[in-house]
């Protein structure tokens, strides 16, 4: 069960699949690691055959990192998901094997915010309809129903990473910004917090949704909420498809109450680009439909490459797990002139007592010690004086509760 890993940087092997952005490979090479960079995903059997040597596996959304893949990763230290979601990875198996998984949840924040700003202007000028008409050879030069966004109010539901960016950008356009969040948030610039969703719906010319998918946000905007919006107001959803009851949105637009919508996410999204797309919103006036591309920009891909590679490099070099999706979070500057022991162990009573006994038996001087746990594992980071560190590491690694133990020189 227990595994000891301690090696020079040049021996660390990184296996990158699915054409991860080249900035990641460059960052790993700059650290002196070996990098193998493949264009496509690998099926499970091939990945199982190849992962044995890899210390780091980098994937995007297509590679299935199954329990068999993780078990076959004898040397695997960590998995990097160079994307947002981690559903394709057996994160619990990884947790039980002492393998943190990192992703890049916020690298495409700005891309989504910019799309929303563009769409607010597009909806205000009914650009989707005008563009479609001109493409169809119809010259419909009208000003009726076309507005500037200056002085209008945008209501942001979910004032997190994306919501706050939208708020800042909208103000630059001269818009008033109100927001509603279940958590108290510091307003950016002149953005104003509303005490309820209803209050926000009542004053907003544009309502834009930036909440996560949770039981509370499922069908958060249905017939009742749409009816509380200002007549002619527009709804934008680039969050998750389950947040809006799409049939009710379609009905409200058809009935002429809601003035338009920009939708990027749907309750049922096609799996592949070649699959067809059906939605009650298709063909409706002043409705912009996009295929879940809110965060899909080359800049976001590059930012993801940087963010995930830097998390992985920091984990390799210091053991820091901040941001890992399946692991206790620990980060601490490495004490000067000390060796660092990193130990992942089963979260059972008595582990710390055993470790402290080993430390005391070796008369080791601890410079820093941090332990963080989740229901199944504990992660210990301990900086020790150099003279005894190897002996302490060996003894800790041999504990029956230890899952993975590394030493950093
Ligand atoms: P975040 O976690 O930074 O912010 C979400 C905010 O919503 C938080 O402030 C949270 O307190 C708030 N919130 C949660 N439940 C709420 C409720 N019931 N009512 C009001 N506020 C609530 O998330 P981030 O990064 O801003 O992403 C927001 C959404 O955008 C997510 O659903 C994410 O999946 C989606 N997204 C969509 C992309 C696309 O391509 N269309 C790309 C990236 C993210």
XYZ file of C-alpha atoms and ligand atoms in Angstrom:
453
model
C 0.000 0.000 0.000
C 2.637 2.453 1.076
C 4.678 4.110 -1.638
C 7.811 6.186 -1.314
C 8.528 8.788 -3.953
C 11.547 11.013 -3.941
C 13.522 11.752 -7.083
C 15.422 14.341 -9.061
C 13.346 16.666 -11.245
C 14.723 15.217 -14.481
C 13.184 11.860 -13.586
C 9.672 13.254 -13.281
C 7.545 12.217 -16.239
C 4.538 14.192 -17.384
C 2.051 12.589 -19.782
C -0.172 15.166 -21.495
C -3.111 14.040 -23.655
C -5.782 15.768 -25.748
C -3.640 18.561 -27.121
C -3.342 20.443 -23.847
C -2.233 24.021 -24.615
C 1.542 24.126 -25.305
C 2.162 26.644 -22.480
C 1.706 23.732 -20.065
C 4.414 21.597 -21.696
C 6.720 24.640 -21.796
C 6.166 25.291 -18.078
C 6.929 21.652 -17.201
C 10.063 21.612 -19.390
C 11.262 24.855 -17.791
C 11.139 22.991 -14.455
C 13.337 20.253 -15.916
C 10.597 17.575 -16.101
C 10.240 15.108 -18.989
C 7.120 15.755 -21.067
C 5.273 13.440 -23.442
C 2.601 15.353 -25.327
C -0.065 13.463 -27.299
C -2.734 15.013 -29.536
C -5.697 12.765 -28.786
C -7.345 11.047 -25.843
C -6.397 7.417 -25.064
C -8.926 4.650 -24.451
C -8.820 3.082 -21.008
C -6.806 -0.003 -22.032
C -4.092 2.077 -23.711
C -3.956 4.538 -20.858
C -3.648 1.686 -18.350
C -0.721 0.347 -20.406
C 1.031 3.727 -20.589
C 0.402 5.344 -17.239
C 2.734 3.137 -15.205
C 5.733 5.432 -15.740
C 3.947 8.764 -15.446
C 4.121 10.929 -12.345
C 1.616 13.422 -13.715
C -1.269 12.831 -16.108
C -2.725 15.856 -17.885
C -6.046 15.480 -19.706
C -9.005 17.494 -20.950
C -12.634 16.419 -21.017
C -12.494 13.315 -23.260
C -10.103 11.029 -21.375
C -11.829 8.789 -18.857
C -9.591 8.439 -15.822
C -11.234 5.332 -14.400
C -10.334 3.498 -11.171
C -8.366 1.022 -13.330
C -6.287 3.869 -14.777
C -5.530 5.273 -11.321
C -4.651 1.830 -9.938
C -2.296 1.287 -12.881
C -0.568 4.613 -12.165
C 2.032 3.145 -9.836
C 4.032 6.381 -9.781
C 1.107 8.747 -10.255
C 1.436 11.846 -8.059
C -1.363 13.962 -9.472
C -3.862 14.382 -12.304
C -4.370 17.729 -14.025
C -7.742 18.342 -15.675
C -6.959 21.068 -18.215
C -10.626 22.041 -18.317
C -13.357 23.040 -15.889
C -15.259 19.828 -15.084
C -13.774 16.736 -13.455
C -16.652 14.265 -14.005
C -14.433 12.255 -16.350
C -12.076 11.431 -13.457
C -12.699 8.947 -10.644
C -11.799 11.555 -8.081
C -12.710 9.355 -5.100
C -10.378 6.550 -6.227
C -7.707 9.193 -6.767
C -8.332 10.511 -3.257
C -7.999 7.024 -1.752
C -4.729 6.497 -3.645
C -3.320 9.827 -2.445
C -3.579 11.486 -5.854
C -4.861 15.078 -5.869
C -6.740 16.260 -8.966
C -6.390 19.876 -10.084
C -8.558 21.750 -12.583
C -8.946 25.344 -13.762
C -12.323 26.575 -12.617
C -11.734 30.274 -13.229
C -9.551 30.502 -16.319
C -12.495 31.243 -18.603
C -14.263 33.725 -16.327
C -13.459 36.721 -18.480
C -14.495 34.947 -21.681
C -17.989 34.342 -20.298
C -18.269 37.908 -18.968
C -17.295 39.396 -22.349
C -19.860 37.226 -24.143
C -22.582 38.438 -21.784
C -21.685 42.081 -22.351
C -21.749 41.589 -26.127
C -25.111 39.853 -25.875
C -26.644 42.621 -23.762
C -25.872 45.040 -26.602
C -27.044 42.526 -29.221
C -30.371 41.976 -27.449
C -30.837 45.703 -26.966
C -30.397 46.311 -30.714
C -32.105 43.071 -31.798
C -28.943 42.281 -33.726
C -29.656 38.556 -34.011
C -32.843 39.251 -35.961
C -31.360 42.047 -38.098
C -28.356 39.923 -39.019
C -30.537 36.931 -39.935
C -32.767 39.154 -42.095
C -29.868 40.677 -44.014
C -28.370 37.211 -44.540
C -31.749 36.245 -45.966
C -31.654 39.240 -48.323
C -34.157 41.329 -46.320
C -33.357 45.044 -45.682
C -35.271 45.988 -42.514
C -33.813 49.394 -41.521
C -35.773 50.321 -38.368
C -35.103 52.043 -35.039
C -38.249 50.891 -33.257
C -37.475 48.519 -30.409
C -33.746 49.258 -30.675
C -32.077 50.822 -27.625
C -28.771 51.960 -26.189
C -27.708 50.080 -23.061
C -26.453 53.256 -21.379
C -28.554 54.027 -18.299
C -30.304 50.636 -18.339
C -30.113 48.221 -15.406
C -28.499 44.821 -15.491
C -29.374 42.406 -12.690
C -26.750 39.781 -11.943
C -27.914 36.621 -10.193
C -24.889 34.916 -8.624
C -22.166 37.459 -7.891
C -19.161 35.149 -8.040
C -16.202 35.142 -10.402
C -18.194 35.683 -13.583
C -20.947 37.798 -12.045
C -18.522 40.359 -10.619
C -16.675 40.644 -13.950
C -19.959 41.244 -15.738
C -20.771 43.915 -13.150
C -17.509 45.760 -13.690
C -17.734 45.617 -17.493
C -21.412 46.632 -17.578
C -20.664 49.738 -15.540
C -18.039 50.741 -18.078
C -20.887 50.821 -20.601
C -22.776 53.254 -18.376
C -25.226 50.660 -17.079
C -26.611 50.472 -13.552
C -25.718 47.184 -11.924
C -27.630 45.333 -9.213
C -26.898 41.833 -8.008
C -28.346 39.095 -5.849
C -26.319 36.372 -4.159
C -27.092 34.023 -1.282
C -23.735 34.932 0.246
C -22.965 38.492 1.367
C -20.588 39.902 -1.272
C -18.514 43.051 -1.423
C -19.965 45.123 -4.285
C -17.465 46.045 -6.998
C -17.416 49.701 -7.996
C -20.998 51.118 -7.864
C -22.718 47.715 -8.147
C -25.570 47.404 -5.652
C -26.670 44.338 -3.694
C -30.396 43.481 -3.713
C -31.932 41.745 -0.752
C -33.968 39.264 -2.808
C -34.225 37.751 -6.251
C -37.685 39.275 -6.610
C -36.305 42.771 -5.939
C -33.685 42.236 -8.627
C -36.204 40.912 -11.157
C -38.458 43.913 -10.587
C -35.859 46.550 -11.525
C -33.669 44.885 -14.182
C -33.829 45.481 -17.927
C -31.459 42.541 -18.351
C -31.269 39.606 -15.966
C -28.123 37.538 -16.309
C -27.618 34.258 -14.447
C -24.238 33.237 -13.022
C -25.100 30.701 -10.347
C -23.754 27.146 -10.004
C -25.906 24.068 -10.500
C -27.301 23.220 -7.067
C -30.636 21.897 -5.795
C -31.542 25.524 -4.976
C -30.760 26.838 -8.460
C -32.625 24.067 -10.318
C -35.552 25.729 -12.128
C -34.706 28.938 -10.283
C -36.243 30.941 -13.138
C -39.680 29.558 -13.958
C -43.049 31.018 -14.940
C -43.479 32.885 -11.633
C -40.040 34.526 -11.793
C -40.400 35.454 -15.470
C -43.706 37.136 -14.622
C -41.913 39.252 -12.006
C -39.499 40.690 -14.590
C -40.127 44.060 -16.224
C -42.211 43.760 -19.406
C -39.788 43.678 -22.340
C -36.785 42.783 -20.162
C -34.318 40.195 -21.479
C -32.932 37.064 -19.828
C -29.377 35.784 -20.318
C -28.248 32.340 -19.213
C -24.657 31.202 -19.610
C -24.602 29.369 -16.266
C -26.227 25.923 -16.329
C -29.134 24.664 -18.397
C -31.078 23.441 -15.377
C -31.413 26.937 -13.897
C -34.150 28.081 -16.322
C -37.430 26.359 -17.159
C -36.906 26.710 -20.847
C -40.502 25.968 -21.945
C -41.761 28.813 -19.755
C -39.096 31.141 -21.143
C -40.149 30.219 -24.685
C -43.817 30.772 -23.823
C -43.120 34.167 -22.281
C -41.157 35.305 -25.342
C -43.843 34.016 -27.715
C -46.459 35.846 -25.635
C -44.466 39.077 -26.038
C -43.788 39.618 -22.309
C -40.071 38.813 -22.167
C -38.282 40.932 -24.779
C -35.537 38.484 -25.724
C -33.012 36.010 -24.454
C -29.423 34.928 -24.889
C -28.924 31.287 -23.993
C -25.645 29.351 -24.021
C -26.575 26.366 -21.858
C -29.515 23.961 -22.064
C -31.146 21.238 -19.982
C -30.276 18.756 -22.769
C -27.122 19.475 -24.692
C -25.948 17.372 -27.658
C -22.939 15.190 -26.843
C -21.160 15.723 -30.153
C -20.968 18.583 -32.655
C -22.508 16.244 -35.246
C -25.640 15.627 -33.122
C -28.708 17.721 -33.857
C -30.094 20.336 -31.492
C -33.720 20.731 -30.486
C -35.101 23.479 -28.247
C -38.398 25.332 -27.827
C -36.330 28.524 -28.191
C -35.315 27.844 -31.789
C -36.666 30.358 -34.261
C -38.049 32.787 -31.662
C -37.581 36.545 -32.156
C -34.674 38.321 -30.465
C -33.281 35.085 -29.103
C -29.555 34.428 -29.385
C -28.667 30.762 -29.065
C -25.051 29.635 -28.718
C -23.680 26.097 -28.284
C -22.199 26.321 -24.738
C -19.248 28.399 -25.928
C -19.306 31.016 -23.157
C -15.905 30.002 -21.876
C -14.481 28.697 -25.140
C -11.762 31.063 -26.282
C -8.130 30.573 -27.171
C -7.214 32.906 -24.321
C -9.135 30.717 -21.877
C -7.392 27.596 -23.210
C -4.025 29.253 -22.656
C -5.050 30.454 -19.185
C -6.154 26.907 -18.335
C -2.772 25.596 -19.528
C -0.998 28.071 -17.261
C -3.261 27.648 -14.239
C -3.276 23.845 -14.123
C 0.422 23.465 -14.909
C 1.299 25.959 -12.187
C -0.875 24.073 -9.641
C 0.818 20.802 -10.633
C 4.324 22.295 -10.486
C 3.614 23.781 -7.078
C 2.305 20.423 -5.884
C 5.370 18.565 -7.187
C 7.783 21.109 -5.723
C 6.121 21.951 -2.400
C 3.229 19.531 -1.877
C 0.685 22.391 -1.937
C -2.826 21.135 -2.683
C -4.731 24.426 -2.716
C -7.450 24.226 -5.350
C -7.395 20.411 -5.620
C -10.936 19.133 -6.159
C -10.623 15.907 -4.170
C -8.056 16.531 -1.481
C -7.518 18.344 1.819
C -6.044 21.770 1.060
C -2.614 22.569 2.491
C -0.099 25.198 1.448
C 2.913 26.446 3.391
C 6.166 28.102 2.327
C 9.075 25.629 2.521
C 11.210 26.378 5.576
C 14.784 27.341 4.630
C 17.343 24.585 5.092
C 14.703 21.990 6.007
C 13.481 18.836 4.312
C 9.753 18.427 3.743
C 7.915 15.172 4.295
C 4.525 14.763 2.654
C 2.375 11.910 3.852
C -1.082 10.841 2.733
C -2.661 8.388 5.131
C -5.936 6.718 5.923
C -8.011 8.931 8.180
C -8.196 6.544 11.134
C -7.580 7.238 14.820
C -3.992 7.136 16.047
C -2.095 8.114 12.881
C -0.763 11.389 14.235
C 0.245 9.631 17.475
C 2.291 7.099 15.426
C 3.882 9.833 13.335
C 4.756 11.911 16.387
C 6.272 8.832 18.014
C 8.519 8.345 14.964
C 9.530 12.005 15.066
C 10.312 11.761 18.756
C 12.240 8.464 18.360
C 14.446 10.195 15.764
C 14.811 13.246 18.002
C 13.803 15.283 14.973
C 13.343 19.021 15.191
C 10.054 19.940 13.511
C 10.135 23.346 11.806
C 6.530 23.240 10.605
C 3.747 20.705 10.642
C 0.304 20.958 9.049
C -2.340 18.268 8.900
C -5.611 18.485 7.042
C -8.163 15.722 6.664
C -11.274 14.777 4.760
C -13.570 11.866 5.654
C -11.239 9.250 4.158
C -7.667 10.553 4.148
C -5.323 12.795 6.039
C -2.605 14.878 4.379
C 0.405 15.811 6.465
C 3.088 18.324 5.560
C 6.092 18.399 7.891
C 9.351 20.363 7.614
C 12.261 18.780 9.504
C 15.945 19.333 10.054
C 17.926 17.652 7.295
C 19.948 15.151 9.311
C 17.080 12.858 10.317
C 14.534 13.466 7.575
C 15.284 10.342 5.528
C 14.926 8.037 8.514
C 11.685 9.717 9.563
C 10.277 9.488 6.049
C 11.123 5.794 5.772
C 9.474 5.001 9.105
C 6.347 7.019 8.274
C 6.088 5.384 4.836
C 6.182 1.975 6.520
C 3.180 2.705 8.759
C 0.261 0.468 7.700
C -1.948 3.563 7.541
C 0.307 5.362 5.038
C -0.897 5.614 1.438
C 1.788 7.785 -0.109
C 4.894 9.413 1.316
C 7.301 11.793 -0.400
C 10.298 13.771 0.719
C 11.348 17.059 -0.812
C 15.007 18.034 -0.511
P -18.689 31.124 -8.719
O -18.750 29.955 -7.823
O -17.501 31.997 -8.695
O -19.971 32.063 -8.454
C -21.264 31.566 -8.260
C -22.000 32.527 -7.334
O -23.367 32.124 -7.245
C -21.450 32.520 -5.907
O -21.177 33.834 -5.493
C -22.569 31.875 -5.087
O -22.626 32.364 -3.763
C -23.779 32.279 -5.889
N -24.953 31.447 -5.653
C -25.010 30.119 -5.396
N -26.291 29.725 -5.240
C -27.054 30.828 -5.404
C -28.445 31.060 -5.356
N -29.318 30.074 -5.126
N -28.883 32.324 -5.566
C -28.007 33.333 -5.788
N -26.681 33.171 -5.850
C -26.203 31.936 -5.666
O -18.981 30.567 -10.180
P -18.542 31.215 -11.574
O -17.179 30.800 -11.928
O -18.873 32.658 -11.561
O -19.541 30.418 -12.568
C -20.928 30.649 -12.549
C -21.641 29.682 -13.480
O -21.153 29.811 -14.809
C -21.478 28.205 -13.120
O -22.730 27.581 -13.230
C -20.591 27.656 -14.196
O -20.871 26.306 -14.468
C -20.983 28.530 -15.383
N -19.970 28.600 -16.438
C -20.407 28.528 -17.739
C -19.493 28.590 -18.780
C -19.978 28.554 -20.186
O -19.226 28.141 -21.065
N -21.171 28.971 -20.468
C -18.062 28.695 -18.517
C -17.713 28.861 -17.126
C -18.653 28.790 -16.130
